[in-house]
Amino acid sequence: MFEGDLATLSTPDLLESAAEHHAEENRSAARLIEHAQIFADRHHPSACSPRPGRRSWEGRERSVVLGGDGCPEIAEFAPAEFGVMLGISPRVAADYLGQALALRHRFPFTWARVQAGEATPWRARLLTTTCIKLSEEAARYVDQRVAPILDTITPYRLDKIIKAAKFHADPEGARAEAEEKARERGVFVAHSDEHGSKTIYARAASGAVIRFDATIASIADALKILGDTRDLNTRRADALGIIADPAYTAELLLQARELPANTPTASPADTEPPTAPSAGDLLTDPVEPAWDDEADRDAPHPSDTDLHDPLDTPLTAPLDPAWPEPHVPTEPGEPLDPDARRALHTRLAEIKHKAHTNPTTRAGADRPGRRLRPGKTEIYVHLTDHTLATGDGVLRAETLGPLLASQLTELVGHGPYVVKPVIDLNEAISVDAYEIPDRIRERVKLVHPVELFPYGSRETHRTMDIDHIQPYDPLGPPGQTNTQNLAPLGRFTHRVKTHARGWNVHRLNYKTLEWTTPHGFTFQVTPTGTHRVPPPGRTPDPP
């Protein structure tokens, strides 16, 4: 490792030195775990005098098992001294000792990769914490499934893979845990702040939240059609007050839907706003800031941050953020002037009055048989033929991750639904145009559930950018817009590929993209994660 003046290094050598120091940090962390294991061995009850018992008596020391089923007992008070030497609390020290023991006794494959420098120690510790309730046998199953990919994907994706492996290893435990979590659901309202705003936090079934969000979005869109020029998030907040009145909500949505046909001379406030700029317009703006409202939608989730986790930081943070990240994209807006505000309030008051005096959502003389239908949502579910035939097993619902088959009913709900035909993703289709039709966009999204940038973590969604890997040539051959020449990218990573100097990407095969950084470092993105390609002359790492 280079220990001199870093300012004298070239940029490639500086980056290589940073990688070497990071590897050295991991080696030190692995050695610290070994210290913890030997320390725990020396504080096994059989080695202590007097020997701790299995039950506490008058506050005396007892034997405890840290790390889960299969780990040896340890004297209860031992972590306190270990923690003092490391400058951490006894509780954090006990957790750390438990993680160290679990790696050796419950996750031997992962521990072997940590010792070999092929897995980051804090990720391995996180794995043991996530699986602490599993039996020793179930933990070994998860260990075999997860150990090979522990360091090739981001924590956000790793969490979902661990979750699926836990479901496979212990389905009964997964059902019990799901029932326990269901009992924690609720809607919680905080006290008003000094500005008169309240915060509401809801934990409910995924299907219920999705349908609620769809209704909120519909009301926000209706307010915009009726002349509300404020930004999207502000209109969504106002929608909470509207949705509390079902009759008002129905009348508002119906009038907004019929407004263009019923208003021959609409005022400027009632006209449909200009369309948002396309992805191409945003990507070619030379003065676009590095992070803007649109890009923030694809900003890294707290769970995507791939940093060393210090001992005194709870390891549950990457998996259970204190507050969920809002995934609501915003849009430019402007405050309403007093006249526009009064006009809008008058309009809304008239709609609310009509909703309760002459409801139009029921059959009547003016609209016989008209009823407002709820908005539609789409859910993509990936499952095996065995799960489809038996109704039992693990499936993957896009944007939600692994689910038990029994949870699908709750997700879909009891309303009417349509099951669409299965899409054959092996079929390559193309068009002779730059624009990407929905049928191709849908296939690309289904084939690649995560963006194809190195260590990309953003799951593909309906509005994610789809990029031509080989740039589209208007004078080139037909069929350039095809499922094999397209890749999903987040807005920020798309801009990096398009505008940052020195980035190159090409497809090695149908499932692999190879990226080269400005200073010549190469990475391959495959369905199993991101893998660095060693420079010429260096022996590649074993698979």
Coordinates of C-alpha atoms in Angstrom, one line a residue:
M1 CA 0.0 0.0 0.0
F2 CA 1.1 3.5 -0.8
E3 CA 1.9 5.4 2.4
G4 CA 3.5 8.6 1.0
D5 CA 2.0 11.9 -0.1
L6 CA -1.3 11.0 -1.8
A7 CA -1.1 14.3 -3.8
T8 CA 1.7 12.9 -5.8
L9 CA -0.3 10.0 -7.2
S10 CA -2.1 10.1 -10.5
T11 CA -5.9 9.7 -10.4
P12 CA -5.9 6.0 -11.4
D13 CA -3.2 5.3 -8.8
L14 CA -5.1 7.3 -6.2
L15 CA -8.2 5.2 -6.9
E16 CA -6.2 2.0 -6.7
S17 CA -4.7 3.0 -3.4
A18 CA -8.1 3.8 -2.0
A19 CA -9.3 0.3 -3.0
E20 CA -6.2 -1.2 -1.3
H21 CA -6.8 0.7 1.9
H22 CA -10.4 -0.4 1.9
A23 CA -9.3 -4.0 1.6
E24 CA -6.9 -3.5 4.4
E25 CA -9.8 -2.0 6.5
N26 CA -11.8 -5.2 5.8
R27 CA -8.8 -7.4 6.8
S28 CA -8.6 -5.4 10.1
A29 CA -12.3 -5.8 10.7
A30 CA -12.0 -9.6 10.1
R31 CA -9.2 -9.8 12.6
L32 CA -11.3 -7.9 15.1
I33 CA -14.1 -10.5 14.7
E34 CA -11.5 -13.2 15.4
H35 CA -10.5 -11.3 18.6
A36 CA -14.2 -11.3 19.6
Q37 CA -14.5 -15.1 18.9
I38 CA -11.5 -16.0 21.0
F39 CA -12.6 -13.6 23.8
A40 CA -16.0 -15.3 23.8
D41 CA -14.3 -18.7 24.0
R42 CA -12.4 -17.6 27.0
H43 CA -15.6 -16.6 28.7
H44 CA -17.6 -19.8 28.1
P45 CA -19.3 -20.8 31.4
S46 CA -17.1 -23.8 31.7
A47 CA -14.0 -21.6 31.8
C48 CA -15.4 -19.2 34.4
S49 CA -15.0 -19.3 38.1
P50 CA -17.5 -19.3 39.7
R51 CA -19.5 -20.8 36.9
P52 CA -22.5 -18.8 35.8
G53 CA -25.8 -20.5 36.0
R54 CA -28.6 -20.7 33.4
R55 CA -30.9 -18.5 35.5
S56 CA -30.2 -15.2 37.2
W57 CA -30.5 -15.2 41.0
E58 CA -30.4 -11.9 42.9
G59 CA -28.9 -10.2 39.9
R60 CA -26.0 -12.6 39.6
E61 CA -24.3 -13.5 36.3
R62 CA -25.9 -16.2 34.2
S63 CA -25.1 -18.0 31.0
V64 CA -26.5 -16.5 27.8
V65 CA -26.5 -17.5 24.1
L66 CA -25.6 -14.7 21.8
G67 CA -26.0 -15.0 18.1
G68 CA -28.8 -17.5 17.8
D69 CA -29.4 -21.2 17.9
G70 CA -26.2 -23.3 17.6
C71 CA -23.9 -20.7 19.2
P72 CA -22.1 -21.6 22.5
E73 CA -23.0 -20.0 25.8
I74 CA -21.1 -17.1 27.1
A75 CA -20.9 -15.4 30.5
E76 CA -23.4 -12.7 30.7
F77 CA -21.1 -9.9 32.0
A78 CA -18.2 -10.6 29.6
P79 CA -19.3 -8.2 26.9
A80 CA -19.0 -5.2 29.3
E81 CA -15.2 -5.4 29.4
F82 CA -14.9 -6.1 25.7
G83 CA -17.1 -3.0 25.1
V84 CA -15.0 -0.8 27.3
M85 CA -11.8 -1.6 25.4
L86 CA -13.5 -0.8 22.1
G87 CA -15.4 2.3 23.4
I88 CA -18.9 0.9 22.8
S89 CA -21.8 0.1 25.1
P90 CA -22.2 -3.3 26.7
R91 CA -25.3 -3.9 24.6
V92 CA -23.5 -3.1 21.3
A93 CA -20.6 -5.3 22.5
A94 CA -22.9 -8.2 23.2
D95 CA -24.5 -7.9 19.8
Y96 CA -21.0 -7.8 18.2
L97 CA -19.8 -10.9 20.1
G98 CA -23.0 -12.7 19.1
Q99 CA -22.4 -11.8 15.4
A100 CA -18.8 -13.0 15.7
L101 CA -20.0 -16.4 17.2
A102 CA -22.8 -16.7 14.7
L103 CA -20.4 -16.3 11.8
R104 CA -18.3 -19.2 13.0
H105 CA -21.0 -21.5 14.2
R106 CA -24.0 -20.7 12.0
F107 CA -22.6 -19.1 8.8
P108 CA -19.3 -21.0 8.0
F109 CA -19.4 -20.3 4.3
T110 CA -19.8 -16.5 4.8
W111 CA -17.1 -16.5 7.5
A112 CA -14.7 -18.3 5.2
R113 CA -15.2 -15.6 2.5
V114 CA -14.7 -12.9 5.2
Q115 CA -11.4 -14.5 6.2
A116 CA -10.3 -14.8 2.5
G117 CA -11.0 -11.1 2.0
E118 CA -14.0 -11.9 -0.4
A119 CA -16.8 -10.5 1.8
T120 CA -17.1 -7.2 3.7
P121 CA -17.2 -8.0 7.5
W122 CA -20.0 -5.6 8.4
R123 CA -22.2 -7.1 5.7
A124 CA -21.5 -10.5 7.1
R125 CA -22.4 -9.3 10.6
L126 CA -25.6 -7.8 9.2
L127 CA -26.6 -11.1 7.7
T128 CA -26.3 -12.8 11.1
T129 CA -28.4 -10.1 12.7
T130 CA -31.1 -10.5 10.1
C131 CA -31.3 -14.3 10.6
I132 CA -30.9 -14.4 14.3
K133 CA -34.3 -16.0 14.9
L134 CA -33.7 -18.9 12.4
S135 CA -32.8 -22.3 13.6
E136 CA -29.2 -23.5 13.1
E137 CA -30.3 -25.7 10.1
A138 CA -32.2 -22.8 8.5
A139 CA -29.3 -20.5 9.0
R140 CA -27.0 -22.9 7.2
Y141 CA -29.4 -22.9 4.3
V142 CA -29.3 -19.1 4.1
D143 CA -25.6 -19.2 4.4
Q144 CA -25.1 -21.4 1.4
R145 CA -27.5 -19.2 -0.7
V146 CA -26.2 -15.8 0.3
A147 CA -22.4 -16.2 0.9
P148 CA -21.4 -16.2 -2.8
I149 CA -23.1 -12.9 -3.6
L150 CA -22.7 -11.1 -0.3
D151 CA -20.3 -8.5 -1.8
T152 CA -21.6 -8.3 -5.4
I153 CA -24.8 -6.5 -4.8
T154 CA -26.0 -3.5 -2.8
P155 CA -27.4 -3.9 0.7
Y156 CA -30.8 -2.9 -0.6
R157 CA -30.9 -5.9 -3.0
L158 CA -29.1 -8.1 -0.5
D159 CA -31.9 -7.5 2.0
K160 CA -34.5 -8.9 -0.4
I161 CA -32.4 -11.9 -1.3
I162 CA -31.9 -12.7 2.4
K163 CA -35.6 -12.3 3.0
A164 CA -36.4 -14.8 0.2
A165 CA -33.9 -17.3 1.5
K166 CA -35.3 -17.0 5.0
F167 CA -38.8 -17.8 3.6
H168 CA -37.5 -20.9 1.8
A169 CA -35.5 -22.1 4.9
D170 CA -38.3 -21.6 7.5
P171 CA -41.7 -21.0 5.9
E172 CA -43.5 -21.5 9.2
G173 CA -41.3 -19.0 10.9
A174 CA -41.9 -16.6 8.0
R175 CA -45.7 -16.9 8.4
A176 CA -45.4 -16.3 12.2
E177 CA -43.2 -13.2 11.5
A178 CA -45.7 -11.9 8.9
E179 CA -48.5 -12.3 11.4
E180 CA -46.5 -10.5 14.0
K181 CA -45.7 -7.7 11.7
A182 CA -49.4 -7.5 10.6
R183 CA -50.3 -6.9 14.3
E184 CA -48.0 -3.9 14.3
R185 CA -50.0 -2.1 11.6
G186 CA -51.7 1.1 12.3
V187 CA -52.1 4.8 11.5
F188 CA -50.2 7.2 13.7
V189 CA -50.7 11.0 13.9
A190 CA -48.1 13.2 15.5
H191 CA -48.7 16.5 17.4
S192 CA -49.0 19.7 15.4
D193 CA -45.8 21.6 14.8
E194 CA -45.4 25.3 15.2
H195 CA -46.7 25.9 11.7
G196 CA -49.9 24.0 12.1
S197 CA -48.9 20.9 10.2
K198 CA -49.3 17.4 11.3
T199 CA -47.4 14.3 10.3
I200 CA -49.2 11.1 9.7
Y201 CA -47.5 7.7 9.5
A202 CA -49.4 4.6 8.3
R203 CA -48.3 1.0 8.2
A204 CA -50.8 -1.1 6.4
A205 CA -51.1 -4.0 3.9
S206 CA -49.2 -3.2 0.7
G207 CA -52.3 -3.6 -1.4
A208 CA -54.2 -1.1 0.7
V209 CA -51.4 1.4 0.6
I210 CA -51.0 1.1 -3.2
R211 CA -54.7 1.7 -3.7
F212 CA -54.8 4.6 -1.3
D213 CA -51.8 6.2 -3.1
A214 CA -53.5 5.8 -6.4
T215 CA -56.5 7.7 -5.1
I216 CA -54.4 10.4 -3.7
A217 CA -52.6 10.8 -7.1
S218 CA -56.0 11.0 -8.8
I219 CA -57.2 13.7 -6.5
A220 CA -53.9 15.7 -7.0
D221 CA -54.3 15.4 -10.8
A222 CA -58.0 16.6 -10.5
L223 CA -57.0 19.6 -8.5
K224 CA -54.5 20.5 -11.3
I225 CA -57.1 20.2 -14.0
L226 CA -59.4 22.5 -11.9
G227 CA -56.7 25.2 -11.8
D228 CA -54.5 24.4 -8.9
T229 CA -51.0 25.4 -10.0
R230 CA -49.1 24.5 -6.9
D231 CA -46.6 21.6 -6.9
L232 CA -47.6 18.0 -6.9
N233 CA -46.7 17.3 -3.2
T234 CA -48.7 20.2 -2.0
R235 CA -51.8 19.0 -3.9
R236 CA -51.2 15.5 -2.6
A237 CA -51.2 16.9 1.0
D238 CA -54.5 18.7 0.3
A239 CA -55.9 15.4 -1.1
L240 CA -55.8 13.9 2.4
G241 CA -58.5 16.4 3.5
I242 CA -60.6 15.7 0.5
I243 CA -60.4 11.9 0.6
A244 CA -61.9 12.0 4.1
D245 CA -65.3 12.8 2.4
P246 CA -66.1 10.0 0.0
A247 CA -69.0 11.8 -1.7
Y248 CA -66.8 14.9 -2.3
T249 CA -64.0 12.8 -3.6
A250 CA -66.2 11.1 -6.1
E251 CA -67.8 14.3 -7.4
L252 CA -64.4 16.0 -7.7
L253 CA -62.9 13.2 -9.7
L254 CA -65.9 13.0 -12.0
Q255 CA -66.1 16.7 -12.7
A256 CA -62.4 16.9 -13.4
R257 CA -62.7 14.0 -15.8
E258 CA -65.5 15.6 -17.7
L259 CA -64.2 19.2 -17.5
P260 CA -62.6 19.4 -21.0
A261 CA -65.9 18.3 -22.7
N262 CA -68.1 20.5 -20.6
T263 CA -66.0 23.7 -20.7
P264 CA -65.8 25.1 -24.3
T265 CA -64.0 28.3 -23.2
A266 CA -61.8 27.5 -20.2
S267 CA -59.9 30.1 -18.4
P268 CA -56.1 30.0 -18.3
A269 CA -56.2 28.4 -14.9
D270 CA -58.5 25.6 -16.2
T271 CA -56.5 24.7 -19.3
E272 CA -54.3 21.7 -19.3
P273 CA -50.8 22.6 -18.3
P274 CA -47.9 22.1 -20.8
T275 CA -46.5 18.7 -20.9
A276 CA -43.4 17.9 -18.9
P277 CA -40.1 17.8 -20.8
S278 CA -39.1 14.4 -22.1
A279 CA -36.2 12.4 -20.9
G280 CA -34.2 13.4 -24.0
D281 CA -34.8 17.1 -23.2
L282 CA -33.6 16.7 -19.7
L283 CA -30.6 14.8 -20.7
T284 CA -29.4 17.4 -23.2
D285 CA -29.8 20.4 -20.9
P286 CA -26.2 21.8 -20.5
V287 CA -27.0 23.7 -17.3
E288 CA -28.9 21.0 -15.5
P289 CA -27.8 20.7 -11.9
A290 CA -26.2 17.5 -10.6
W291 CA -29.2 16.7 -8.5
D292 CA -32.6 18.1 -9.3
D293 CA -36.2 17.2 -8.4
E294 CA -36.4 14.7 -11.2
A295 CA -33.1 13.1 -10.4
D296 CA -33.9 13.0 -6.7
R297 CA -36.5 10.3 -7.4
D298 CA -33.6 8.0 -8.2
A299 CA -31.3 9.3 -5.5
P300 CA -29.7 6.5 -3.5
H301 CA -32.0 5.1 -0.8
P302 CA -30.5 5.1 2.7
S303 CA -30.2 1.4 2.4
D304 CA -28.1 1.7 -0.8
T305 CA -25.3 3.5 1.0
D306 CA -22.4 1.1 0.9
L307 CA -20.2 2.4 3.8
H308 CA -18.5 0.6 6.6
D309 CA -20.9 0.2 9.5
P310 CA -19.2 1.3 12.8
L311 CA -19.6 -0.8 15.9
D312 CA -21.6 1.8 17.7
T313 CA -24.2 2.2 14.9
P314 CA -27.2 -0.2 15.1
L315 CA -26.9 -2.7 12.3
T316 CA -30.7 -2.6 11.7
A317 CA -30.3 0.9 10.2
P318 CA -29.9 -0.2 6.5
L319 CA -32.8 -2.6 6.7
D320 CA -35.2 -0.6 8.9
P321 CA -34.8 3.2 8.3
A322 CA -36.3 5.3 11.1
W323 CA -38.5 7.0 8.5
P324 CA -39.4 5.6 5.1
E325 CA -38.0 7.5 2.1
P326 CA -40.7 9.3 0.2
H327 CA -40.9 8.0 -3.4
V328 CA -43.2 10.8 -4.6
P329 CA -41.7 12.7 -7.5
T330 CA -42.4 16.4 -7.4
E331 CA -43.1 18.8 -10.2
P332 CA -42.6 22.5 -10.7
G333 CA -45.4 24.7 -9.4
E334 CA -46.1 28.3 -8.4
P335 CA -48.1 29.8 -5.6
L336 CA -51.7 30.7 -6.2
D337 CA -52.3 34.5 -6.3
P338 CA -55.2 35.7 -4.1
D339 CA -57.7 35.9 -7.0
A340 CA -56.8 32.4 -8.2
R341 CA -57.0 31.0 -4.7
R342 CA -60.5 32.5 -4.2
A343 CA -61.6 31.2 -7.6
L344 CA -60.3 27.7 -6.8
H345 CA -61.8 27.6 -3.3
T346 CA -65.2 28.8 -4.8
R347 CA -65.0 26.0 -7.4
L348 CA -64.2 23.4 -4.9
A349 CA -67.0 24.6 -2.5
E350 CA -69.5 24.3 -5.4
I351 CA -68.3 20.8 -6.1
K352 CA -68.6 19.7 -2.5
H353 CA -72.1 21.3 -2.2
K354 CA -73.2 19.4 -5.3
A355 CA -71.8 16.2 -4.0
H356 CA -74.1 16.3 -1.0
T357 CA -77.2 17.9 -2.5
N358 CA -77.3 16.4 -6.0
P359 CA -74.8 13.5 -6.2
T360 CA -73.9 12.7 -9.8
T361 CA -72.0 9.5 -9.1
R362 CA -75.3 7.6 -8.7
A363 CA -77.8 7.0 -11.5
G364 CA -79.9 10.1 -12.2
A365 CA -81.8 11.9 -14.9
D366 CA -78.7 13.8 -16.1
R367 CA -76.3 10.9 -16.0
P368 CA -78.3 7.7 -16.1
G369 CA -76.3 4.8 -14.7
R370 CA -73.0 6.7 -14.4
R371 CA -70.7 5.5 -11.7
L372 CA -67.2 6.5 -11.0
R373 CA -64.8 3.5 -11.4
P374 CA -61.7 3.4 -9.2
G375 CA -58.2 4.0 -10.8
K376 CA -56.4 1.0 -12.1
T377 CA -53.0 -0.3 -10.9
E378 CA -50.7 -3.0 -12.3
I379 CA -48.8 -5.6 -10.3
Y380 CA -46.2 -7.8 -11.9
V381 CA -45.7 -11.1 -10.0
H382 CA -42.9 -13.5 -10.7
L383 CA -43.4 -17.1 -9.5
T384 CA -42.6 -20.7 -10.4
D385 CA -44.9 -23.2 -12.0
H386 CA -44.9 -25.1 -8.7
T387 CA -46.1 -22.1 -6.7
L388 CA -48.7 -21.4 -9.4
A389 CA -50.0 -25.0 -9.3
T390 CA -50.0 -25.5 -5.5
G391 CA -50.6 -22.0 -4.3
D392 CA -47.8 -22.4 -1.8
G393 CA -44.2 -21.1 -1.9
V394 CA -42.3 -17.8 -2.4
L395 CA -43.0 -15.3 -5.2
R396 CA -41.7 -11.9 -6.1
A397 CA -43.9 -8.9 -6.5
E398 CA -42.2 -6.0 -8.3
T399 CA -41.3 -3.0 -6.0
L400 CA -42.3 -5.1 -3.0
G401 CA -39.8 -8.0 -3.1
P402 CA -40.3 -11.6 -1.9
L403 CA -43.7 -12.5 -0.6
L404 CA -45.4 -15.7 0.6
A405 CA -47.9 -17.0 -1.9
S406 CA -50.6 -16.6 0.8
Q407 CA -49.9 -12.8 0.9
L408 CA -50.9 -12.4 -2.7
T409 CA -54.6 -12.3 -1.8
E410 CA -54.1 -9.4 0.5
L411 CA -52.0 -7.6 -2.1
V412 CA -54.6 -7.9 -4.9
G413 CA -57.6 -7.3 -2.6
H414 CA -61.2 -8.2 -3.1
G415 CA -62.0 -5.9 -5.9
P416 CA -62.3 -6.8 -9.6
Y417 CA -59.0 -7.7 -11.2
V418 CA -57.7 -8.9 -14.6
V419 CA -55.0 -11.5 -15.1
K420 CA -53.0 -10.7 -18.2
P421 CA -51.3 -13.4 -20.4
V422 CA -47.8 -14.3 -19.6
I423 CA -45.2 -12.4 -21.6
D424 CA -42.5 -14.5 -23.3
L425 CA -39.3 -12.6 -22.4
N426 CA -37.2 -14.8 -24.6
E427 CA -38.8 -13.2 -27.7
A428 CA -36.6 -10.4 -29.2
I429 CA -38.7 -7.6 -30.7
S430 CA -37.7 -4.4 -32.3
V431 CA -39.1 -1.3 -34.0
D432 CA -37.6 1.0 -36.7
A433 CA -37.8 4.2 -34.7
Y434 CA -36.0 6.0 -31.8
E435 CA -39.1 6.1 -29.6
I436 CA -39.6 3.1 -27.4
P437 CA -43.1 1.7 -27.5
D438 CA -44.8 0.4 -24.3
R439 CA -44.6 -3.3 -25.3
I440 CA -40.8 -3.1 -25.7
R441 CA -40.4 -0.9 -22.5
E442 CA -42.4 -3.5 -20.6
R443 CA -40.2 -6.4 -21.7
V444 CA -37.0 -4.5 -20.9
K445 CA -38.3 -3.7 -17.4
L446 CA -39.3 -7.3 -16.8
V447 CA -36.0 -8.8 -18.0
H448 CA -33.9 -6.4 -16.0
P449 CA -35.6 -5.8 -12.6
V450 CA -32.7 -3.5 -11.5
E451 CA -30.9 -0.7 -13.3
L452 CA -27.9 -2.0 -15.2
F453 CA -25.3 0.5 -13.9
P454 CA -22.5 -1.0 -11.7
Y455 CA -23.8 -1.7 -8.3
G456 CA -27.1 -0.2 -9.4
S457 CA -29.8 -0.5 -6.8
R458 CA -32.9 1.3 -8.2
E459 CA -35.6 -1.2 -9.1
T460 CA -37.0 -0.6 -12.6
H461 CA -40.3 1.1 -12.7
R462 CA -42.7 2.4 -15.3
T463 CA -41.1 5.9 -15.6
M464 CA -37.5 4.8 -15.4
D465 CA -35.3 5.8 -18.3
I466 CA -34.6 3.2 -21.0
D467 CA -31.3 3.8 -22.8
H468 CA -30.0 2.7 -26.1
I469 CA -26.7 0.9 -25.3
Q470 CA -25.5 1.5 -28.8
P471 CA -26.5 5.1 -29.5
Y472 CA -29.4 5.4 -32.0
D473 CA -28.2 6.4 -35.5
P474 CA -31.0 7.9 -37.7
L475 CA -29.1 6.8 -40.8
G476 CA -28.2 3.4 -39.4
P477 CA -29.8 0.0 -40.0
P478 CA -33.4 -0.8 -39.1
G479 CA -34.3 -2.4 -35.7
Q480 CA -31.9 -0.4 -33.6
T481 CA -34.6 0.0 -30.9
N482 CA -34.8 -3.6 -29.7
T483 CA -35.0 -5.5 -26.5
Q484 CA -31.3 -6.4 -26.7
N485 CA -30.0 -2.9 -27.3
L486 CA -31.9 -1.3 -24.4
A487 CA -31.1 -1.1 -20.7
P488 CA -32.9 0.5 -17.7
L489 CA -31.0 3.3 -16.0
G490 CA -31.8 5.7 -13.3
R491 CA -32.0 9.4 -14.3
F492 CA -28.6 10.2 -12.6
T493 CA -26.8 7.2 -14.0
H494 CA -28.3 7.8 -17.5
R495 CA -26.9 11.3 -17.4
V496 CA -23.5 10.0 -16.3
K497 CA -23.5 7.7 -19.3
T498 CA -24.6 10.4 -21.6
H499 CA -22.7 13.4 -20.5
A500 CA -19.7 12.3 -18.3
R501 CA -16.5 12.0 -20.2
G502 CA -14.7 8.7 -20.4
W503 CA -17.6 6.3 -19.5
N504 CA -18.0 3.4 -22.0
V505 CA -20.4 0.5 -22.0
H506 CA -21.1 -2.4 -24.3
R507 CA -23.0 -5.6 -24.1
L508 CA -21.0 -8.8 -23.8
N509 CA -24.1 -11.0 -24.1
Y510 CA -27.8 -10.9 -23.6
K511 CA -27.4 -10.7 -19.8
T512 CA -24.1 -8.9 -19.3
L513 CA -23.0 -5.3 -19.7
E514 CA -19.4 -4.2 -19.4
W515 CA -18.7 -0.7 -18.2
T516 CA -15.4 1.1 -18.3
T517 CA -14.8 4.1 -16.0
P518 CA -12.9 7.3 -17.2
H519 CA -9.7 6.0 -15.6
G520 CA -9.9 2.6 -17.2
F521 CA -11.4 0.4 -14.5
T522 CA -13.8 -2.3 -15.8
F523 CA -16.9 -3.8 -14.3
Q524 CA -19.3 -6.3 -15.6
V525 CA -23.0 -6.1 -14.5
T526 CA -24.7 -9.5 -14.6
P527 CA -27.9 -11.0 -13.1
T528 CA -25.7 -12.0 -10.1
G529 CA -24.5 -8.5 -9.4
T530 CA -21.4 -6.4 -10.2
H531 CA -18.0 -7.9 -10.7
R532 CA -14.8 -6.0 -11.3
V533 CA -12.6 -7.2 -14.2
P534 CA -9.0 -7.4 -13.1
P535 CA -6.5 -5.4 -15.1
P536 CA -4.4 -7.2 -17.7
G537 CA -1.7 -9.4 -16.2
R538 CA -3.5 -9.9 -12.9
T539 CA -4.9 -13.3 -12.1
P540 CA -8.7 -13.1 -11.9
D541 CA -10.4 -13.9 -8.6
P542 CA -11.8 -17.4 -8.2
P543 CA -15.5 -17.7 -9.0

